[in-house]
Short mmCIF file of C-alpha atoms in Angstrom, two decimals:
data_model
loop_
_atom_site.label_atom_id
_atom_site.label_comp_id
_atom_site.label_asym_id
_atom_site.label_seq_id
_atom_site.Cartn_x
_atom_site.Cartn_y
_atom_site.Cartn_z
CA UNK A 1 112.78 91.04 74.02
CA UNK A 2 114.38 91.94 70.67
CA UNK A 3 114.85 89.42 67.90
CA UNK A 4 117.67 90.13 65.43
CA UNK A 5 116.43 89.72 61.85
CA UNK A 6 118.75 90.21 58.89
CA UNK A 7 117.49 92.02 55.82
CA UNK A 8 118.84 89.52 53.26
CA UNK A 9 116.40 87.03 51.67
CA UNK A 10 115.96 83.84 53.63
CA UNK A 11 115.95 81.38 50.79
CA UNK A 12 116.39 81.22 47.05
CA UNK A 13 112.95 81.76 45.50
CA UNK A 14 111.44 78.84 43.63
CA UNK A 15 110.35 81.11 40.78
CA UNK A 16 109.89 84.84 40.11
CA UNK A 17 107.21 86.41 42.28
CA UNK A 18 103.84 86.27 40.62
CA UNK A 19 102.41 88.88 42.97
CA UNK A 20 105.16 91.35 43.79
CA UNK A 21 102.81 94.13 44.93
CA UNK A 22 101.07 92.10 47.68
CA UNK A 23 104.47 91.04 49.04
CA UNK A 24 105.80 94.59 49.13
CA UNK A 25 102.54 95.83 50.60
CA UNK A 26 102.68 93.12 53.24
CA UNK A 27 106.23 94.05 54.22
CA UNK A 28 105.27 97.73 54.34
CA UNK A 29 102.26 97.05 56.57
CA UNK A 30 104.44 94.83 58.77
CA UNK A 31 107.04 97.57 59.24
CA UNK A 32 104.23 99.98 60.22
CA UNK A 33 102.91 97.58 62.84
CA UNK A 34 99.67 96.96 60.89
CA UNK A 35 99.88 93.21 61.26
CA UNK A 36 96.29 92.36 60.27
CA UNK A 37 96.72 94.17 56.94
CA UNK A 38 100.19 92.68 56.52
CA UNK A 39 98.78 89.17 56.98
CA UNK A 40 96.03 89.79 54.41
CA UNK A 41 98.49 91.09 51.81
CA UNK A 42 101.02 88.32 52.43
CA UNK A 43 98.28 85.69 52.21
CA UNK A 44 97.42 87.00 48.73
CA UNK A 45 101.10 86.83 47.80
CA UNK A 46 101.28 83.26 49.12
CA UNK A 47 98.28 82.20 47.02
CA UNK A 48 100.07 83.49 43.93
CA UNK A 49 103.38 81.82 44.78
CA UNK A 50 102.99 79.12 47.47
CA UNK A 51 106.50 77.79 46.85
CA UNK A 52 108.20 81.06 47.74
CA UNK A 53 109.69 80.49 51.19
CA UNK A 54 110.37 84.17 51.82
CA UNK A 55 106.66 84.91 51.44
CA UNK A 56 105.82 82.02 53.78
CA UNK A 57 108.31 83.28 56.36
CA UNK A 58 106.87 86.79 56.45
CA UNK A 59 103.36 85.33 56.45
CA UNK A 60 104.26 83.35 59.57
CA UNK A 61 105.77 86.38 61.26
CA UNK A 62 102.66 88.45 60.51
CA UNK A 63 100.47 85.70 61.97
CA UNK A 64 102.64 85.68 65.10
CA UNK A 65 102.48 89.44 65.58
CA UNK A 66 98.69 89.51 65.16
CA UNK A 67 98.39 86.84 67.85
CA UNK A 68 97.42 83.87 65.65
CA UNK A 69 100.12 81.56 67.00
CA UNK A 70 98.52 78.37 65.66
CA UNK A 71 98.69 79.75 62.10
CA UNK A 72 102.29 80.82 62.70
CA UNK A 73 103.23 77.29 63.81
CA UNK A 74 101.63 75.73 60.73
CA UNK A 75 103.38 78.19 58.43
CA UNK A 76 106.84 77.71 59.94
CA UNK A 77 106.37 73.92 60.08
CA UNK A 78 105.62 73.92 56.35
CA UNK A 79 108.83 75.85 55.65
CA UNK A 80 110.92 73.39 57.69
CA UNK A 81 109.54 70.48 55.68
CA UNK A 82 111.05 72.09 52.57
CA UNK A 83 114.17 73.46 54.31
CA UNK A 84 114.93 71.49 57.51
CA UNK A 85 118.11 73.45 58.33
CA UNK A 86 116.58 76.95 58.39
CA UNK A 87 117.69 78.17 61.83
CA UNK A 88 115.79 81.43 61.64
CA UNK A 89 112.59 79.54 60.98
CA UNK A 90 113.29 77.26 63.95
CA UNK A 91 113.75 80.35 66.09
CA UNK A 92 110.37 81.77 65.02
CA UNK A 93 108.76 78.36 65.46
CA UNK A 94 110.15 78.12 68.98
CA UNK A 95 108.75 81.56 69.84
CA UNK A 96 105.34 80.52 68.51
CA UNK A 97 105.28 77.29 70.52
CA UNK A 98 106.30 79.27 73.60
CA UNK A 99 103.31 81.58 73.13
CA UNK A 100 101.05 78.52 72.90
CA UNK A 101 102.45 77.20 76.18
CA UNK A 102 104.23 74.22 74.58
CA UNK A 103 107.40 74.86 76.55
CA UNK A 104 109.06 71.48 75.92
CA UNK A 105 108.73 71.81 72.15
CA UNK A 106 109.86 75.43 72.26
CA UNK A 107 112.91 74.47 74.32
CA UNK A 108 113.84 71.77 71.79
CA UNK A 109 113.84 74.22 68.86
CA UNK A 110 115.70 76.90 70.83
CA UNK A 111 118.41 74.36 71.66
CA UNK A 112 118.64 73.34 67.99
CA UNK A 113 119.27 76.99 67.11
CA UNK A 114 122.03 77.22 69.74
CA UNK A 115 123.65 74.08 68.31
CA UNK A 116 124.28 75.94 65.02
CA UNK A 117 126.59 78.44 66.82
CA UNK A 118 124.55 81.54 65.87
CA UNK A 119 125.84 85.15 66.05
CA UNK A 120 126.33 86.55 69.54
CA UNK A 121 123.19 88.72 69.44
CA UNK A 122 121.00 85.79 68.38
CA UNK A 123 122.61 83.52 70.99
CA UNK A 124 121.89 86.09 73.70
CA UNK A 125 118.23 86.26 72.64
CA UNK A 126 117.87 82.49 72.62
CA UNK A 127 119.42 82.22 76.07
CA UNK A 128 116.90 84.77 77.36
CA UNK A 129 114.05 82.68 75.95
CA UNK A 130 115.47 79.53 77.55
CA UNK A 131 115.70 81.37 80.87
CA UNK A 132 112.06 82.39 80.44
CA UNK A 133 111.08 78.76 79.83
CA UNK A 134 112.97 77.70 82.95
CA UNK A 135 110.99 80.28 84.92
CA UNK A 136 107.68 79.26 83.37
CA UNK A 137 108.18 75.59 84.15
CA UNK A 138 108.96 76.22 87.81
CA UNK A 139 106.16 75.40 90.22
CA UNK A 140 107.48 77.90 92.75
CA UNK A 141 108.52 81.33 91.54
CA UNK A 142 109.85 84.17 93.69
CA UNK A 143 110.25 87.82 92.75
CA UNK A 144 110.48 91.11 94.55
CA UNK A 145 112.18 94.45 94.94
CA UNK A 146 114.12 96.61 97.35
CA UNK A 147 113.91 100.39 96.93
CA UNK A 148 115.39 103.48 98.58
CA UNK A 149 113.66 106.83 98.06
CA UNK A 150 114.36 110.48 98.71
CA UNK A 151 111.58 113.05 98.22
CA UNK A 152 111.32 116.79 98.68
CA UNK A 153 107.75 117.93 99.44
CA UNK A 154 106.94 121.64 99.67
CA UNK A 155 103.61 121.12 101.49
CA UNK A 156 103.76 117.94 103.55
CA UNK A 157 100.57 118.68 105.53
CA UNK A 158 98.50 119.87 102.54
CA UNK A 159 98.08 123.27 104.19
CA UNK A 160 95.56 125.60 102.49
CA UNK A 161 96.62 128.34 100.10
CA UNK A 162 95.29 131.01 102.45
CA UNK A 163 95.79 131.21 106.23
CA UNK A 164 92.29 132.72 106.47
CA UNK A 165 89.30 130.46 105.82
CA UNK A 166 85.57 131.20 105.77
CA UNK A 167 83.46 129.56 108.50
CA UNK A 168 79.94 129.95 109.91
CA UNK A 169 81.33 132.35 112.54
CA UNK A 170 83.20 134.45 109.99
CA UNK A 171 86.75 134.48 108.68
CA UNK A 172 89.16 132.52 110.86
CA UNK A 173 92.96 132.80 110.77
CA UNK A 174 94.65 129.43 111.12
CA UNK A 175 97.48 128.79 113.56
CA UNK A 176 99.82 125.86 114.08
CA UNK A 177 101.76 123.61 111.68
CA UNK A 178 98.83 123.23 109.22
CA UNK A 179 98.30 126.99 108.82
CA UNK A 180 100.99 127.48 106.16
CA UNK A 181 102.81 125.08 103.81
CA UNK A 182 105.69 123.25 105.48
CA UNK A 183 108.42 121.73 103.32
CA UNK A 184 110.39 118.67 104.32
CA UNK A 185 112.64 115.86 103.14
CA UNK A 186 111.34 112.30 103.18
CA UNK A 187 113.54 109.20 103.29
CA UNK A 188 111.78 105.95 102.42
CA UNK A 189 112.46 102.24 102.10
CA UNK A 190 110.31 99.63 100.37
CA UNK A 191 110.72 95.87 100.47
CA UNK A 192 108.34 93.63 98.51
CA UNK A 193 108.32 89.87 97.98
CA UNK A 194 106.05 87.77 95.76
CA UNK A 195 105.61 84.00 95.61
CA UNK A 196 103.68 82.23 92.85
CA UNK A 197 102.82 78.55 92.90
CA UNK A 198 101.66 77.30 89.48
CA UNK A 199 100.51 74.08 87.91
CA UNK A 200 102.45 72.63 84.99
CA UNK A 201 100.71 74.53 82.19
CA UNK A 202 100.55 77.82 84.15
CA UNK A 203 96.78 78.02 83.68
CA UNK A 204 96.20 78.02 87.45
CA UNK A 205 98.33 79.59 90.14
CA UNK A 206 98.31 80.97 93.67
CA UNK A 207 100.06 84.26 94.36
CA UNK A 208 101.10 85.67 97.72
CA UNK A 209 102.59 89.16 98.04
CA UNK A 210 103.95 91.07 100.99
CA UNK A 211 105.22 94.64 101.28
CA UNK A 212 106.81 96.78 104.00
CA UNK A 213 107.13 100.55 103.48
CA UNK A 214 108.69 103.09 105.84
CA UNK A 215 108.92 106.87 105.43
CA UNK A 216 110.90 109.10 107.78
CA UNK A 217 110.52 112.89 107.65
CA UNK A 218 113.46 115.18 108.22
CA UNK A 219 111.61 117.61 110.53
CA UNK A 220 107.92 116.68 110.74
CA UNK A 221 108.45 113.46 112.68
CA UNK A 222 104.78 113.12 113.62
CA UNK A 223 104.19 112.24 109.94
CA UNK A 224 106.57 109.25 109.96
CA UNK A 225 104.81 106.24 108.44
CA UNK A 226 105.19 102.46 108.62
CA UNK A 227 102.95 100.42 106.32
CA UNK A 228 102.53 96.65 106.02
CA UNK A 229 100.46 94.79 103.43
CA UNK A 230 99.83 91.12 102.72
CA UNK A 231 97.66 89.69 99.95
CA UNK A 232 97.05 86.16 98.72
CA UNK A 233 94.73 84.41 96.29
CA UNK A 234 94.27 82.23 93.20
CA UNK A 235 94.55 83.12 89.53
CA UNK A 236 93.33 81.51 86.30
CA UNK A 237 94.79 82.39 82.92
CA UNK A 238 94.39 81.56 79.26
CA UNK A 239 95.95 83.05 76.15
CA UNK A 240 93.57 86.01 76.18
CA UNK A 241 92.22 86.20 79.75
CA UNK A 242 93.50 86.47 83.32
CA UNK A 243 91.36 86.38 86.47
CA UNK A 244 92.90 87.08 89.88
CA UNK A 245 91.09 86.83 93.23
CA UNK A 246 92.72 87.88 96.47
CA UNK A 247 92.25 88.60 100.13
CA UNK A 248 94.28 91.39 101.67
CA UNK A 249 95.22 92.83 105.04
CA UNK A 250 97.16 96.01 105.82
CA UNK A 251 98.34 97.92 108.86
CA UNK A 252 99.53 101.53 109.13
CA UNK A 253 101.46 103.19 111.94
CA UNK A 254 101.68 106.98 112.12
CA UNK A 255 104.48 108.34 114.33
CA UNK A 256 104.84 104.91 115.98
CA UNK A 257 101.14 104.91 116.96
CA UNK A 258 98.52 102.56 115.58
CA UNK A 259 96.55 104.50 112.97
CA UNK A 260 94.73 102.25 110.49
CA UNK A 261 94.03 98.56 110.01
CA UNK A 262 92.24 97.15 106.97
CA UNK A 263 91.06 93.78 105.73
CA UNK A 264 89.45 93.18 102.38
CA UNK A 265 89.10 91.22 99.17
CA UNK A 266 89.25 91.95 95.49
CA UNK A 267 89.21 90.66 91.95
CA UNK A 268 90.96 91.72 88.75
CA UNK A 269 89.99 90.51 85.27
CA UNK A 270 92.29 91.27 82.33
CA UNK A 271 91.19 90.75 78.73
CA UNK A 272 93.88 90.60 76.02
CA UNK A 273 92.27 92.01 72.88
CA UNK A 274 95.42 91.56 70.82
CA UNK A 275 99.17 91.55 71.64
CA UNK A 276 99.13 95.35 71.76
CA UNK A 277 95.92 96.01 73.67
CA UNK A 278 94.52 94.74 76.96
CA UNK A 279 91.68 95.92 79.20
CA UNK A 280 91.45 95.36 82.96
CA UNK A 281 88.48 95.58 85.33
CA UNK A 282 88.99 95.63 89.10
CA UNK A 283 86.74 95.36 92.15
CA UNK A 284 88.06 95.94 95.67
CA UNK A 285 86.26 95.80 99.03
CA UNK A 286 87.83 96.80 102.35
CA UNK A 287 86.81 97.27 105.97
CA UNK A 288 88.86 100.07 107.54
CA UNK A 289 89.41 100.52 111.26
CA UNK A 290 90.85 103.87 112.42
CA UNK A 291 92.27 103.20 115.88
CA UNK A 292 92.35 106.85 117.00
CA UNK A 293 88.95 107.98 115.65
CA UNK A 294 86.10 105.47 115.47
CA UNK A 295 83.97 108.01 113.57
CA UNK A 296 86.21 107.40 110.53
CA UNK A 297 85.76 103.61 110.51
CA UNK A 298 84.42 102.76 107.06
CA UNK A 299 83.57 100.13 104.48
CA UNK A 300 85.02 101.03 101.09
CA UNK A 301 84.06 99.76 97.64
CA UNK A 302 86.17 100.61 94.59
CA UNK A 303 85.54 99.74 90.95
CA UNK A 304 88.14 100.60 88.30
CA UNK A 305 88.70 99.82 84.63
CA UNK A 306 91.05 100.83 81.89
CA UNK A 307 92.99 99.83 78.76
CA UNK A 308 96.73 99.50 78.14
CA UNK A 309 97.93 100.09 74.58
CA UNK A 310 101.49 99.28 73.50
CA UNK A 311 102.81 100.41 70.13
CA UNK A 312 106.48 99.72 69.50
CA UNK A 313 108.30 101.71 72.21
CA UNK A 314 105.21 103.63 73.32
CA UNK A 315 102.82 102.63 76.08
CA UNK A 316 99.56 104.41 76.90
CA UNK A 317 97.40 103.44 79.87
CA UNK A 318 94.15 104.93 81.11
CA UNK A 319 91.98 104.33 84.17
CA UNK A 320 88.54 105.37 85.35
CA UNK A 321 87.42 104.60 88.89
CA UNK A 322 84.53 104.94 91.32
CA UNK A 323 84.97 104.73 95.11
CA UNK A 324 82.21 104.67 97.70
CA UNK A 325 83.28 105.03 101.34
CA UNK A 326 80.57 104.50 103.94
CA UNK A 327 81.94 105.79 107.27
CA UNK A 328 80.49 105.67 110.78
CA UNK A 329 80.06 109.46 110.73
CA UNK A 330 78.56 110.94 107.56
CA UNK A 331 81.09 113.77 107.47
CA UNK A 332 83.74 111.19 106.49
CA UNK A 333 81.56 109.32 103.97
CA UNK A 334 82.11 110.15 100.32
CA UNK A 335 81.64 109.18 96.68
CA UNK A 336 84.76 109.66 94.56
CA UNK A 337 85.15 109.48 90.79
CA UNK A 338 88.55 109.46 89.16
CA UNK A 339 90.31 109.28 85.82
CA UNK A 340 93.97 108.89 84.96
CA UNK A 341 96.20 108.79 81.90
CA UNK A 342 99.87 107.80 81.63
CA UNK A 343 102.27 107.75 78.68
CA UNK A 344 105.59 105.85 78.71
CA UNK A 345 108.26 106.09 76.02
CA UNK A 346 111.25 103.75 75.84
CA UNK A 347 114.40 105.51 74.64
CA UNK A 348 117.90 104.35 73.78
CA UNK A 349 120.57 103.57 76.38
CA UNK A 350 117.98 101.96 78.70
CA UNK A 351 116.27 105.29 79.32
CA UNK A 352 112.51 105.74 79.60
CA UNK A 353 110.34 108.84 79.95
CA UNK A 354 106.85 109.04 81.38
CA UNK A 355 104.15 111.64 81.88
CA UNK A 356 100.90 111.23 83.78
CA UNK A 357 97.76 113.07 84.74
CA UNK A 358 95.07 112.17 87.25
CA UNK A 359 91.78 113.82 88.24
CA UNK A 360 89.70 113.02 91.33
CA UNK A 361 86.36 114.49 92.33
CA UNK A 362 85.15 113.69 95.85
CA UNK A 363 81.66 114.50 97.09
CA UNK A 364 81.30 114.20 100.88
CA UNK A 365 77.97 113.10 102.30
CA UNK A 366 77.92 114.94 105.63
CA UNK A 367 78.20 118.65 106.38
CA UNK A 368 80.95 119.87 108.72
CA UNK A 369 79.37 122.02 111.44
CA UNK A 370 82.09 124.68 111.30
CA UNK A 371 81.48 125.36 107.60
CA UNK A 372 77.78 124.46 107.17
CA UNK A 373 78.15 123.68 103.47
CA UNK A 374 78.55 120.64 101.26
CA UNK A 375 82.15 119.66 100.67
CA UNK A 376 83.25 118.93 97.10
CA UNK A 377 86.96 118.43 96.35
CA UNK A 378 88.49 118.49 92.86
CA UNK A 379 92.13 117.42 92.68
CA UNK A 380 94.53 117.36 89.72
CA UNK A 381 97.88 115.52 89.84
CA UNK A 382 100.33 116.02 86.96
CA UNK A 383 103.69 114.30 86.82
CA UNK A 384 106.72 113.72 84.62
CA UNK A 385 109.75 111.51 85.14
CA UNK A 386 112.68 109.61 83.71
CA UNK A 387 113.98 106.13 84.50
CA UNK A 388 117.43 104.71 83.77
CA UNK A 389 118.33 101.02 84.01
CA UNK A 390 121.85 100.96 85.43
CA UNK A 391 122.37 97.20 85.26
CA UNK A 392 120.49 94.05 84.35
CA UNK A 393 121.35 90.38 84.45
CA UNK A 394 121.86 88.33 81.29
CA UNK A 395 118.40 86.79 81.70
CA UNK A 396 116.83 90.21 82.46
CA UNK A 397 115.32 88.76 85.64
CA UNK A 398 117.27 91.15 87.87
CA UNK A 399 117.93 94.82 87.32
CA UNK A 400 119.02 97.98 89.10
CA UNK A 401 117.36 101.25 88.10
CA UNK A 402 117.14 104.88 89.18
CA UNK A 403 114.20 107.23 88.72
CA UNK A 404 113.67 110.97 88.97
CA UNK A 405 110.14 112.44 88.92
CA UNK A 406 108.17 115.55 89.75
CA UNK A 407 104.47 115.78 90.63
CA UNK A 408 102.35 118.91 90.92
CA UNK A 409 99.03 118.76 92.80
CA UNK A 410 96.28 121.37 92.51
CA UNK A 411 93.39 120.81 94.94
CA UNK A 412 90.25 122.95 94.90
CA UNK A 413 87.40 122.58 97.38
CA UNK A 414 84.14 124.29 98.23
CA UNK A 415 85.70 124.64 101.71
CA UNK A 416 88.78 126.88 101.82
CA UNK A 417 90.53 124.64 104.34
CA UNK A 418 90.97 121.92 101.72
CA UNK A 419 92.21 124.09 98.83
CA UNK A 420 95.96 123.71 98.44
CA UNK A 421 98.90 123.24 96.08
CA UNK A 422 101.81 120.85 96.39
CA UNK A 423 105.05 119.98 94.56
CA UNK A 424 106.92 116.73 95.16
CA UNK A 425 110.29 115.92 93.60
CA UNK A 426 111.17 112.26 94.08
CA UNK A 427 114.22 110.08 93.47
CA UNK A 428 114.23 106.30 93.68
CA UNK A 429 116.94 103.64 93.58
CA UNK A 430 115.40 100.22 92.98
CA UNK A 431 116.70 96.67 92.70
CA UNK A 432 114.18 94.23 91.24
CA UNK A 433 114.63 90.47 91.17
#
C-alpha cells in the first residue's frame, strides 16, 4: 500500500537546525531503505533540536519502518500535542496503531483524516486502510480464487532422452507412449476457498482451506487428473511470530480411476525478523495410499525452511528441504534433498516479473531388478514469467490477473530410463477474492 508524502516541510521550524548534518544523513539513509541508520541519525538531530517538528516527523517514520511501532506512536503523539491539526501526522499515527493491533484507535484517526477532505490519492489510501480494518475486525473471513490454465508440455510422460536404455540383459529399445517425448496441450481449472475464524485481537484463529483442481489433456487422456484437498487447523500470531498447525486430507483421480489418497498433519512457524525479512520452518507428515499399487504405499516426512527478503519492489525467497519417504517396497523408498530460489520484481503498470530455480536430488533405497544399480536422480527446474493485474477493486481485496511463464526441466539419473528433458509453457487467468 503506497502512502503519498509531499516533499514540502511539514511545519515551520521552531529555530534554525542545530544539527543539519544528522538530519540530512537521516533523510538519506531513509531514502536508501537503511531505517536503523536513519533512526540513529534522526535521533541525534532530535537531541540537538527537540522542538523541530520536521525532525520529529521523520524520526517517527524511521521508527515505523524499522518496526518499532511503539516508538512511532510516542513520537507522533508528541507532535500532535504541539500541532493538533496535522493531518499527515494523524495518518502516520493511525498506521502505527494499526500495526500494533489497536484497530479502534487507528480507525478513529483515519476517519479524522478523511474529515479534512484530503487529496484524492490520500483519500484512496485511507479508504484502503479502513477496508483493511473492517476485514481485520471480522470474526469470519472468506477468501479464495478461481483460475483457468492452458499449458503446452513437450514431454508429458517424462520420456527418456534416448529410446535405448542399459539394463542387466543389455541395451533395450523402448516401445509404447513412454519411449519418446510426447507433446500435448493441458487445460486446467482451479477453485480454492479459505475460511478464517478469529478472535477479536486476531492473535488466535482457525483456518480451513479447500481446493479442487482438474487437468484435461488434449490427446493423452489417460493422464487426466482430478485433485481434491482439504486442510484445517488453528493458528497463533504475535507481531513477530506466526504458528500454524493443520490436518490435511487429499484425493487424486487419474483418468477417472482412484489413484492416491493421503491424510496427514503439519506445522509452519514464521519468524518476522524485521518488516523486510521473515524466516519460515515447516514440518509435514503424510500417510499415502496408492490404490492401484500397494507396494507404493508410504509414510512421508518433509522438513523445509527458508527466508523471504523484501526490499522496495524486489522480493527474494529461498527454500531448503528434506523429504524421507518410507514405502512398502524399498524400490519406492527415497531420501530427497532440495533447494530453491525465486526472485520477484514489481514493475510499473501492475506488471511483475519473476525468475526461479530449483534443484532436487533423490536417492532411492531399493535396487530395481532390471537395472541392478542404485538409482540417484538429479533434477533442475528453471523458470521465468510475467504477471499482469488486469483489474482490482478499490479495496484491493479482489483482482483479476493473467500470467505467462516457461519452465525448463533437466533430469539426470544413474538409470537411463529416468534421464529426460522437458519444456512447459503455461498461461493462467486468475480471479482472486
